[in-house]
Amino acid sequence: MQEKDVISINLGDVFFALWKRRAFIIALALVGLCLGILLNFVKSLKQTELIKASIVVTSVNSEGRYTADQDPDQPSAEQFRLEQEILEPAMYIITSDRVLDTVADKLDLSAGTEKLLKSAISVQQYGSTQIMDISLTWTNGQDGVRILNALLEALPDALIGTLDIGGVVVLNEPQLQTTSFPVDLKLVLILAVICGLCAMGYIILRTIFRPTLIDAKDVKEKFDADLIGTAETEKIEVSMYNDLLLKRQNRFSAKFEQSYAYMAHLISYKMQKNNEKFFFLTSCHDGEAKTTSAANLAIQMSYFKDRTLLLDLDVKHPGIGKLFFESVPHERSLNAVFANECLPQDAVIHLTSYLDILPLRVETRSVRLTNTIFEKLRQLGDKYDIVVIDAPPVDKVMEVLNLYELTKECVFMIRQDKASQDIISENIDSLRRVGFDILGCIVSRVVPVGPFKDQRFEPDRDAEAPGEITEEERKAKERKINEERYQFRKRRKELKEEEKERAKEREKELEKERMNENVKESGKETDQESDKGSEKGLHTGDVEIYLPKNDEPKK
């Protein structure tokens, strides 16, 4: 118990999680970016008009005299020094309460406008000169011009009254600029960084407190189970439109084929060692490549010239039939066997010389995993060398535990970075408590993780396992594929012809039923006519002929 309470952090897993979910981080950062732009837009709705003016602050009063010298008509070095020192106080005085109160009183503005003016007015020095640019952002442009004019008129008196020196010369009168959309880049960048960091924090906390399986090589250490192999992607699947092998959709197909061939070889070896025929694949959740792996393993096992049966027992989400056919008829499915409409061997679909499948359909009357159906499947399995079962996930259908009546061999599927390690451990432990023998685990959808880890599974060369597949065997397998492809397509045509014949038979049966109904209706009409004749005196046996009242009846 103490070991479970200790939280171990693997930096490689954290980096992998961040790298794999980088799209989520970027998306959330973009959300922060858009939020910053939106806030700037909302802010611009209140301040959409821009008014600008330019002034020069000097130490000359309104009469043009140098008030700081004893001879005001002649400038001195002290006068030039005062002109430089007066700039900073003048910038402060422009947005001071004294000036803004004077402007508000002169224009008769409402109370509280002084605070709005202080935040709406900005003053900037032009280079190192005495020129200042004054900007005002206001909701109404004409009112803004009036406010800026009043400020320029009040500014000289404020300088004299405060500093006892100086004057103001207007270079550019207040003018209304074009409507602009100010963007506070600092706010936008801050929100983008905050959202991105929140996304990274969520991923890191999720990796620490809800760890998933990242490195396939950790299966032995964390779950006490052997690693059978890995599948890097699920884009390559079994298909009825192409080869029975894996589709050659990308440059990794040969590598994936070899991976499935090795896994099938290793599982076959373990099954022979345990003297078992049946084994099933299960997982924690749906979407962990369980069905695809079962089909590919069955195909690879059939290449070993072992009579292989691929059986679908995923009663909630059957998918084996969809991998090979567009639709599966009821008569050729496990549903018909469960309903006692046919024998198991009659429902089996023969794909190749060594590969048969028994699919499952989604119907209103679902198939239940009972001892009765297990007994039928056990008798059917006697005809095969190995039976691959696609079973439901452990957490969805607890009836998967009833498979112990059929087999105790199990292969557990784990999708990289999906189910938490605690859930995987609980499911594997529940299978072991029932008595199942975990042959090993297959890690699916393993993706490259860049510079952080090497996730490629390399089989242990020193382990007790069958030999490698040679190049000659691979070529022989390719030739076998070409032969089986024709048989597979031929079998599909035969199934279609059988479906057409069954449709014709159903039409004939319906026609016979219509004819029987017509005969019954005609019989009813005949009975009605005979009833009418009896009322007139016509009877079977002795026939009486009714004569007129004056005559006697004759026999």
PDB file of C-alpha atoms in Angstrom, residues 290-525:
ATOM      1  CA  LYS A 290      -8.956  -4.764 -30.178  1.00  0.00           C
ATOM      2  CA  THR A 291     -11.079  -5.814 -33.165  1.00  0.00           C
ATOM      3  CA  THR A 292      -8.471  -4.836 -35.752  1.00  0.00           C
ATOM      4  CA  SER A 293      -5.714  -6.661 -33.901  1.00  0.00           C
ATOM      5  CA  ALA A 294      -7.843  -9.798 -33.551  1.00  0.00           C
ATOM      6  CA  ALA A 295      -8.491  -9.844 -37.304  1.00  0.00           C
ATOM      7  CA  ASN A 296      -4.858  -9.239 -38.226  1.00  0.00           C
ATOM      8  CA  LEU A 297      -3.637 -11.886 -35.783  1.00  0.00           C
ATOM      9  CA  ALA A 298      -6.101 -14.419 -37.188  1.00  0.00           C
ATOM     10  CA  ILE A 299      -4.957 -13.679 -40.731  1.00  0.00           C
ATOM     11  CA  GLN A 300      -1.305 -14.084 -39.800  1.00  0.00           C
ATOM     12  CA  MET A 301      -2.036 -17.359 -37.999  1.00  0.00           C
ATOM     13  CA  SER A 302      -3.817 -18.689 -41.067  1.00  0.00           C
ATOM     14  CA  TYR A 303      -0.597 -18.116 -43.030  1.00  0.00           C
ATOM     15  CA  PHE A 304       1.070 -20.679 -40.750  1.00  0.00           C
ATOM     16  CA  LYS A 305      -1.338 -23.220 -42.320  1.00  0.00           C
ATOM     17  CA  ASP A 306      -3.233 -23.536 -39.066  1.00  0.00           C
ATOM     18  CA  ARG A 307      -6.986 -23.806 -39.493  1.00  0.00           C
ATOM     19  CA  THR A 308      -8.054 -20.593 -37.812  1.00  0.00           C
ATOM     20  CA  LEU A 309     -11.494 -19.421 -36.696  1.00  0.00           C
ATOM     21  CA  LEU A 310     -12.085 -15.727 -36.041  1.00  0.00           C
ATOM     22  CA  LEU A 311     -15.000 -15.432 -33.615  1.00  0.00           C
ATOM     23  CA  ASP A 312     -16.836 -12.244 -32.675  1.00  0.00           C
ATOM     24  CA  LEU A 313     -18.188 -12.218 -29.102  1.00  0.00           C
ATOM     25  CA  ASP A 314     -18.295  -8.440 -28.594  1.00  0.00           C
ATOM     26  CA  VAL A 315     -22.027  -8.407 -27.919  1.00  0.00           C
ATOM     27  CA  LYS A 316     -22.234  -4.603 -27.497  1.00  0.00           C
ATOM     28  CA  HIS A 317     -20.161  -3.412 -30.453  1.00  0.00           C
ATOM     29  CA  PRO A 318     -19.537  -6.262 -32.925  1.00  0.00           C
ATOM     30  CA  GLY A 319     -17.123  -5.286 -35.666  1.00  0.00           C
ATOM     31  CA  ILE A 320     -15.524  -8.372 -37.221  1.00  0.00           C
ATOM     32  CA  GLY A 321     -18.125  -8.664 -39.968  1.00  0.00           C
ATOM     33  CA  LYS A 322     -17.730  -5.005 -40.974  1.00  0.00           C
ATOM     34  CA  LEU A 323     -14.030  -5.518 -41.622  1.00  0.00           C
ATOM     35  CA  PHE A 324     -14.697  -8.122 -44.319  1.00  0.00           C
ATOM     36  CA  PHE A 325     -18.205  -7.538 -45.652  1.00  0.00           C
ATOM     37  CA  GLU A 326     -20.580  -4.669 -46.294  1.00  0.00           C
ATOM     38  CA  SER A 327     -23.334  -6.595 -44.518  1.00  0.00           C
ATOM     39  CA  VAL A 328     -23.649  -9.983 -42.868  1.00  0.00           C
ATOM     40  CA  PRO A 329     -26.873 -12.021 -43.332  1.00  0.00           C
ATOM     41  CA  HIS A 330     -28.616 -13.244 -40.231  1.00  0.00           C
ATOM     42  CA  GLU A 331     -28.267 -16.886 -41.303  1.00  0.00           C
ATOM     43  CA  ARG A 332     -24.470 -16.572 -41.363  1.00  0.00           C
ATOM     44  CA  SER A 333     -24.009 -15.052 -37.937  1.00  0.00           C
ATOM     45  CA  LEU A 334     -23.758 -16.115 -34.309  1.00  0.00           C
ATOM     46  CA  ASN A 335     -27.228 -14.646 -33.765  1.00  0.00           C
ATOM     47  CA  ALA A 336     -28.791 -17.514 -35.730  1.00  0.00           C
ATOM     48  CA  VAL A 337     -26.822 -20.047 -33.660  1.00  0.00           C
ATOM     49  CA  PHE A 338     -27.973 -18.404 -30.425  1.00  0.00           C
ATOM     50  CA  ALA A 339     -31.597 -18.518 -31.636  1.00  0.00           C
ATOM     51  CA  ASN A 340     -31.232 -22.273 -32.483  1.00  0.00           C
ATOM     52  CA  GLU A 341     -32.019 -21.548 -36.131  1.00  0.00           C
ATOM     53  CA  CYS A 342     -28.938 -23.321 -37.458  1.00  0.00           C
ATOM     54  CA  LEU A 343     -25.854 -25.225 -36.399  1.00  0.00           C
ATOM     55  CA  PRO A 344     -22.575 -23.372 -35.744  1.00  0.00           C
ATOM     56  CA  GLN A 345     -20.807 -25.050 -38.650  1.00  0.00           C
ATOM     57  CA  ASP A 346     -23.576 -23.913 -41.011  1.00  0.00           C
ATOM     58  CA  ALA A 347     -23.230 -20.267 -39.926  1.00  0.00           C
ATOM     59  CA  VAL A 348     -19.450 -20.134 -40.380  1.00  0.00           C
ATOM     60  CA  ILE A 349     -18.209 -18.130 -43.387  1.00  0.00           C
ATOM     61  CA  HIS A 350     -15.221 -19.674 -45.167  1.00  0.00           C
ATOM     62  CA  LEU A 351     -12.849 -16.942 -46.304  1.00  0.00           C
ATOM     63  CA  THR A 352      -9.783 -18.946 -47.298  1.00  0.00           C
ATOM     64  CA  SER A 353      -8.510 -22.478 -47.028  1.00  0.00           C
ATOM     65  CA  TYR A 354      -7.275 -21.836 -43.498  1.00  0.00           C
ATOM     66  CA  LEU A 355      -9.383 -18.911 -42.265  1.00  0.00           C
ATOM     67  CA  ASP A 356     -13.061 -18.937 -41.262  1.00  0.00           C
ATOM     68  CA  ILE A 357     -15.067 -16.310 -39.411  1.00  0.00           C
ATOM     69  CA  LEU A 358     -18.255 -16.385 -37.375  1.00  0.00           C
ATOM     70  CA  PRO A 359     -19.454 -12.771 -37.159  1.00  0.00           C
ATOM     71  CA  LEU A 360     -22.015 -11.162 -34.888  1.00  0.00           C
ATOM     72  CA  ARG A 361     -24.818  -8.759 -35.764  1.00  0.00           C
ATOM     73  CA  VAL A 362     -26.529  -5.987 -33.816  1.00  0.00           C
ATOM     74  CA  GLU A 363     -30.142  -7.105 -33.425  1.00  0.00           C
ATOM     75  CA  THR A 364     -33.020  -6.470 -31.057  1.00  0.00           C
ATOM     76  CA  ARG A 365     -32.465  -9.861 -29.499  1.00  0.00           C
ATOM     77  CA  SER A 366     -28.890  -9.682 -28.306  1.00  0.00           C
ATOM     78  CA  VAL A 367     -26.639 -12.679 -27.836  1.00  0.00           C
ATOM     79  CA  ARG A 368     -25.807 -13.582 -24.248  1.00  0.00           C
ATOM     80  CA  LEU A 369     -22.616 -15.345 -23.243  1.00  0.00           C
ATOM     81  CA  THR A 370     -24.096 -18.403 -21.535  1.00  0.00           C
ATOM     82  CA  ASN A 371     -22.915 -21.962 -21.017  1.00  0.00           C
ATOM     83  CA  THR A 372     -25.224 -23.135 -23.821  1.00  0.00           C
ATOM     84  CA  ILE A 373     -23.555 -20.985 -26.467  1.00  0.00           C
ATOM     85  CA  PHE A 374     -20.137 -21.853 -25.061  1.00  0.00           C
ATOM     86  CA  GLU A 375     -20.844 -25.560 -25.441  1.00  0.00           C
ATOM     87  CA  LYS A 376     -21.782 -25.071 -29.113  1.00  0.00           C
ATOM     88  CA  LEU A 377     -18.650 -23.006 -29.742  1.00  0.00           C
ATOM     89  CA  ARG A 378     -16.484 -25.569 -27.964  1.00  0.00           C
ATOM     90  CA  GLN A 379     -17.770 -28.300 -30.277  1.00  0.00           C
ATOM     91  CA  LEU A 380     -17.170 -26.034 -33.258  1.00  0.00           C
ATOM     92  CA  GLY A 381     -13.616 -25.282 -32.107  1.00  0.00           C
ATOM     93  CA  ASP A 382     -12.678 -28.960 -32.229  1.00  0.00           C
ATOM     94  CA  LYS A 383     -12.429 -28.618 -36.021  1.00  0.00           C
ATOM     95  CA  TYR A 384      -9.803 -25.857 -35.840  1.00  0.00           C
ATOM     96  CA  ASP A 385      -6.213 -25.547 -34.734  1.00  0.00           C
ATOM     97  CA  ILE A 386      -6.706 -22.142 -33.105  1.00  0.00           C
ATOM     98  CA  VAL A 387      -9.687 -19.868 -32.369  1.00  0.00           C
ATOM     99  CA  VAL A 388      -9.243 -16.086 -32.033  1.00  0.00           C
ATOM    100  CA  ILE A 389     -12.049 -14.363 -30.095  1.00  0.00           C
ATOM    101  CA  ASP A 390     -12.863 -10.663 -30.160  1.00  0.00           C
ATOM    102  CA  ALA A 391     -14.329 -10.181 -26.669  1.00  0.00           C
ATOM    103  CA  PRO A 392     -16.003  -7.084 -25.181  1.00  0.00           C
ATOM    104  CA  PRO A 393     -14.083  -4.678 -22.932  1.00  0.00           C
ATOM    105  CA  VAL A 394     -13.888  -5.620 -19.280  1.00  0.00           C
ATOM    106  CA  ASP A 395     -15.426  -2.411 -17.934  1.00  0.00           C
ATOM    107  CA  LYS A 396     -18.417  -2.437 -20.320  1.00  0.00           C
ATOM    108  CA  VAL A 397     -19.660  -6.037 -20.186  1.00  0.00           C
ATOM    109  CA  MET A 398     -18.861  -8.056 -17.091  1.00  0.00           C
ATOM    110  CA  GLU A 399     -20.112 -11.123 -18.976  1.00  0.00           C
ATOM    111  CA  VAL A 400     -16.613 -11.278 -20.449  1.00  0.00           C
ATOM    112  CA  LEU A 401     -15.635 -12.949 -17.185  1.00  0.00           C
ATOM    113  CA  ASN A 402     -17.970 -15.811 -18.147  1.00  0.00           C
ATOM    114  CA  LEU A 403     -15.539 -16.667 -20.944  1.00  0.00           C
ATOM    115  CA  TYR A 404     -13.700 -18.738 -18.361  1.00  0.00           C
ATOM    116  CA  GLU A 405     -16.187 -21.504 -19.234  1.00  0.00           C
ATOM    117  CA  LEU A 406     -14.764 -21.433 -22.777  1.00  0.00           C
ATOM    118  CA  THR A 407     -11.072 -20.590 -22.336  1.00  0.00           C
ATOM    119  CA  LYS A 408      -8.693 -19.167 -19.792  1.00  0.00           C
ATOM    120  CA  GLU A 409      -6.181 -17.698 -22.257  1.00  0.00           C
ATOM    121  CA  CYS A 410      -6.341 -13.922 -22.699  1.00  0.00           C
ATOM    122  CA  VAL A 411      -4.444 -11.182 -24.534  1.00  0.00           C
ATOM    123  CA  PHE A 412      -4.953  -7.709 -23.064  1.00  0.00           C
ATOM    124  CA  MET A 413      -5.003  -4.708 -25.412  1.00  0.00           C
ATOM    125  CA  ILE A 414      -3.714  -1.353 -24.131  1.00  0.00           C
ATOM    126  CA  ARG A 415      -3.920   1.851 -26.124  1.00  0.00           C
ATOM    127  CA  GLN A 416      -0.996   4.138 -25.475  1.00  0.00           C
ATOM    128  CA  ASP A 417      -1.855   7.148 -23.298  1.00  0.00           C
ATOM    129  CA  LYS A 418      -5.579   6.424 -22.933  1.00  0.00           C
ATOM    130  CA  ALA A 419      -6.662   4.408 -19.899  1.00  0.00           C
ATOM    131  CA  SER A 420      -5.078   5.205 -16.561  1.00  0.00           C
ATOM    132  CA  GLN A 421      -2.636   2.733 -15.084  1.00  0.00           C
ATOM    133  CA  ASP A 422      -4.920   2.163 -12.093  1.00  0.00           C
ATOM    134  CA  ILE A 423      -7.824   1.089 -14.328  1.00  0.00           C
ATOM    135  CA  ILE A 424      -5.557  -1.198 -16.364  1.00  0.00           C
ATOM    136  CA  SER A 425      -4.224  -2.822 -13.198  1.00  0.00           C
ATOM    137  CA  GLU A 426      -7.743  -3.300 -11.802  1.00  0.00           C
ATOM    138  CA  ASN A 427      -8.992  -4.942 -15.007  1.00  0.00           C
ATOM    139  CA  ILE A 428      -5.990  -7.255 -15.299  1.00  0.00           C
ATOM    140  CA  ASP A 429      -6.291  -8.189 -11.614  1.00  0.00           C
ATOM    141  CA  SER A 430     -10.014  -8.929 -12.031  1.00  0.00           C
ATOM    142  CA  LEU A 431      -9.213 -11.270 -14.916  1.00  0.00           C
ATOM    143  CA  ARG A 432      -6.536 -13.024 -12.878  1.00  0.00           C
ATOM    144  CA  ARG A 433      -8.831 -13.406  -9.853  1.00  0.00           C
ATOM    145  CA  VAL A 434     -11.348 -15.242 -12.034  1.00  0.00           C
ATOM    146  CA  GLY A 435      -8.575 -17.553 -13.205  1.00  0.00           C
ATOM    147  CA  PHE A 436      -7.591 -16.239 -16.644  1.00  0.00           C
ATOM    148  CA  ASP A 437      -4.041 -16.670 -17.850  1.00  0.00           C
ATOM    149  CA  ILE A 438      -2.750 -13.390 -19.306  1.00  0.00           C
ATOM    150  CA  LEU A 439      -0.631 -14.425 -22.292  1.00  0.00           C
ATOM    151  CA  GLY A 440       0.635 -10.854 -22.596  1.00  0.00           C
ATOM    152  CA  CYS A 441      -0.264  -7.313 -23.612  1.00  0.00           C
ATOM    153  CA  ILE A 442      -0.312  -5.596 -26.984  1.00  0.00           C
ATOM    154  CA  VAL A 443       0.143  -1.808 -26.951  1.00  0.00           C
ATOM    155  CA  SER A 444      -1.762  -0.173 -29.810  1.00  0.00           C
ATOM    156  CA  ARG A 445      -1.612   3.231 -31.470  1.00  0.00           C
ATOM    157  CA  VAL A 446       1.948   3.836 -30.410  1.00  0.00           C
ATOM    158  CA  VAL A 447       3.010   7.173 -31.868  1.00  0.00           C
ATOM    159  CA  PRO A 448       6.558   8.508 -32.298  1.00  0.00           C
ATOM    160  CA  VAL A 449       7.530  10.822 -29.451  1.00  0.00           C
ATOM    161  CA  GLY A 450      10.306  12.819 -31.073  1.00  0.00           C
ATOM    162  CA  PRO A 451      13.540  13.244 -29.129  1.00  0.00           C
ATOM    163  CA  PHE A 452      12.174  12.121 -25.756  1.00  0.00           C
ATOM    164  CA  LYS A 453      11.835   8.324 -26.038  1.00  0.00           C
ATOM    165  CA  ASP A 454      12.152   5.456 -28.471  1.00  0.00           C
ATOM    166  CA  GLN A 455       8.824   3.629 -28.384  1.00  0.00           C
ATOM    167  CA  ARG A 456       9.615   1.038 -31.029  1.00  0.00           C
ATOM    168  CA  PHE A 457       9.292  -2.465 -29.649  1.00  0.00           C
ATOM    169  CA  GLU A 458      12.224  -4.742 -30.301  1.00  0.00           C
ATOM    170  CA  PRO A 459      11.552  -8.400 -29.431  1.00  0.00           C
ATOM    171  CA  ASP A 460      13.910 -10.079 -27.024  1.00  0.00           C
ATOM    172  CA  ARG A 461      16.220 -12.210 -29.145  1.00  0.00           C
ATOM    173  CA  ASP A 462      17.277 -14.330 -26.166  1.00  0.00           C
ATOM    174  CA  ALA A 463      13.730 -15.059 -25.006  1.00  0.00           C
ATOM    175  CA  GLU A 464      12.135 -18.442 -25.510  1.00  0.00           C
ATOM    176  CA  ALA A 465      10.160 -17.827 -28.682  1.00  0.00           C
ATOM    177  CA  PRO A 466       9.834 -19.213 -32.202  1.00  0.00           C
ATOM    178  CA  GLY A 467      12.330 -18.227 -34.853  1.00  0.00           C
ATOM    179  CA  GLU A 468      12.138 -15.174 -37.115  1.00  0.00           C
ATOM    180  CA  ILE A 469      10.269 -15.206 -40.400  1.00  0.00           C
ATOM    181  CA  THR A 470      12.777 -15.513 -43.234  1.00  0.00           C
ATOM    182  CA  GLU A 471      12.655 -13.742 -46.572  1.00  0.00           C
ATOM    183  CA  GLU A 472      11.692 -16.975 -48.334  1.00  0.00           C
ATOM    184  CA  GLU A 473       8.742 -17.400 -46.003  1.00  0.00           C
ATOM    185  CA  ARG A 474       7.693 -13.839 -46.721  1.00  0.00           C
ATOM    186  CA  LYS A 475       7.793 -14.456 -50.472  1.00  0.00           C
ATOM    187  CA  ALA A 476       5.831 -17.666 -50.051  1.00  0.00           C
ATOM    188  CA  LYS A 477       3.322 -15.721 -48.016  1.00  0.00           C
ATOM    189  CA  GLU A 478       2.954 -13.162 -50.801  1.00  0.00           C
ATOM    190  CA  ARG A 479       2.271 -15.945 -53.295  1.00  0.00           C
ATOM    191  CA  LYS A 480      -0.266 -17.388 -50.890  1.00  0.00           C
ATOM    192  CA  ILE A 481      -1.956 -14.006 -50.672  1.00  0.00           C
ATOM    193  CA  ASN A 482      -2.445 -13.872 -54.428  1.00  0.00           C
ATOM    194  CA  GLU A 483      -4.021 -17.320 -54.361  1.00  0.00           C
ATOM    195  CA  GLU A 484      -6.273 -16.558 -51.427  1.00  0.00           C
ATOM    196  CA  ARG A 485      -7.388 -13.259 -52.923  1.00  0.00           C
ATOM    197  CA  TYR A 486      -9.177 -15.009 -55.760  1.00  0.00           C
ATOM    198  CA  GLN A 487     -10.852 -17.459 -53.390  1.00  0.00           C
ATOM    199  CA  PHE A 488     -11.919 -14.617 -51.164  1.00  0.00           C
ATOM    200  CA  ARG A 489     -13.582 -12.697 -54.004  1.00  0.00           C
ATOM    201  CA  LYS A 490     -15.137 -15.880 -55.303  1.00  0.00           C
ATOM    202  CA  ARG A 491     -16.588 -16.587 -51.876  1.00  0.00           C
ATOM    203  CA  ARG A 492     -18.077 -13.106 -51.749  1.00  0.00           C
ATOM    204  CA  LYS A 493     -19.843 -13.728 -55.056  1.00  0.00           C
ATOM    205  CA  GLU A 494     -21.154 -17.054 -53.781  1.00  0.00           C
ATOM    206  CA  LEU A 495     -22.581 -15.369 -50.694  1.00  0.00           C
ATOM    207  CA  LYS A 496     -24.340 -12.817 -52.876  1.00  0.00           C
ATOM    208  CA  GLU A 497     -25.773 -15.594 -55.066  1.00  0.00           C
ATOM    209  CA  GLU A 498     -26.968 -17.454 -51.971  1.00  0.00           C
ATOM    210  CA  GLU A 499     -28.655 -14.288 -50.767  1.00  0.00           C
ATOM    211  CA  LYS A 500     -30.414 -13.911 -54.141  1.00  0.00           C
ATOM    212  CA  GLU A 501     -31.590 -17.542 -54.030  1.00  0.00           C
ATOM    213  CA  ARG A 502     -32.947 -17.059 -50.519  1.00  0.00           C
ATOM    214  CA  ALA A 503     -34.793 -13.975 -51.718  1.00  0.00           C
ATOM    215  CA  LYS A 504     -36.323 -15.974 -54.576  1.00  0.00           C
ATOM    216  CA  GLU A 505     -37.381 -18.730 -52.186  1.00  0.00           C
ATOM    217  CA  ARG A 506     -39.016 -16.176 -49.928  1.00  0.00           C
ATOM    218  CA  GLU A 507     -40.933 -14.793 -52.936  1.00  0.00           C
ATOM    219  CA  LYS A 508     -42.116 -18.294 -53.851  1.00  0.00           C
ATOM    220  CA  GLU A 509     -43.283 -18.918 -50.298  1.00  0.00           C
ATOM    221  CA  LEU A 510     -45.186 -15.644 -50.316  1.00  0.00           C
ATOM    222  CA  GLU A 511     -46.799 -16.610 -53.642  1.00  0.00           C
ATOM    223  CA  LYS A 512     -47.879 -19.967 -52.214  1.00  0.00           C
ATOM    224  CA  GLU A 513     -49.385 -18.214 -49.211  1.00  0.00           C
ATOM    225  CA  ARG A 514     -51.346 -15.922 -51.510  1.00  0.00           C
ATOM    226  CA  MET A 515     -52.639 -18.912 -53.509  1.00  0.00           C
ATOM    227  CA  ASN A 516     -53.707 -20.698 -50.319  1.00  0.00           C
ATOM    228  CA  GLU A 517     -55.553 -17.604 -49.191  1.00  0.00           C
ATOM    229  CA  ASN A 518     -57.349 -17.426 -52.560  1.00  0.00           C
ATOM    230  CA  VAL A 519     -58.319 -21.108 -52.308  1.00  0.00           C
ATOM    231  CA  LYS A 520     -59.674 -20.564 -48.820  1.00  0.00           C
ATOM    232  CA  GLU A 521     -61.737 -17.603 -49.988  1.00  0.00           C
ATOM    233  CA  SER A 522     -63.152 -19.568 -52.920  1.00  0.00           C
ATOM    234  CA  GLY A 523     -64.042 -22.434 -50.527  1.00  0.00           C
ATOM    235  CA  LYS A 524     -65.910 -20.021 -48.310  1.00  0.00           C
ATOM    236  CA  GLU A 525     -67.912 -18.791 -51.309  1.00  0.00           C
TER     237      GLU A 525
END
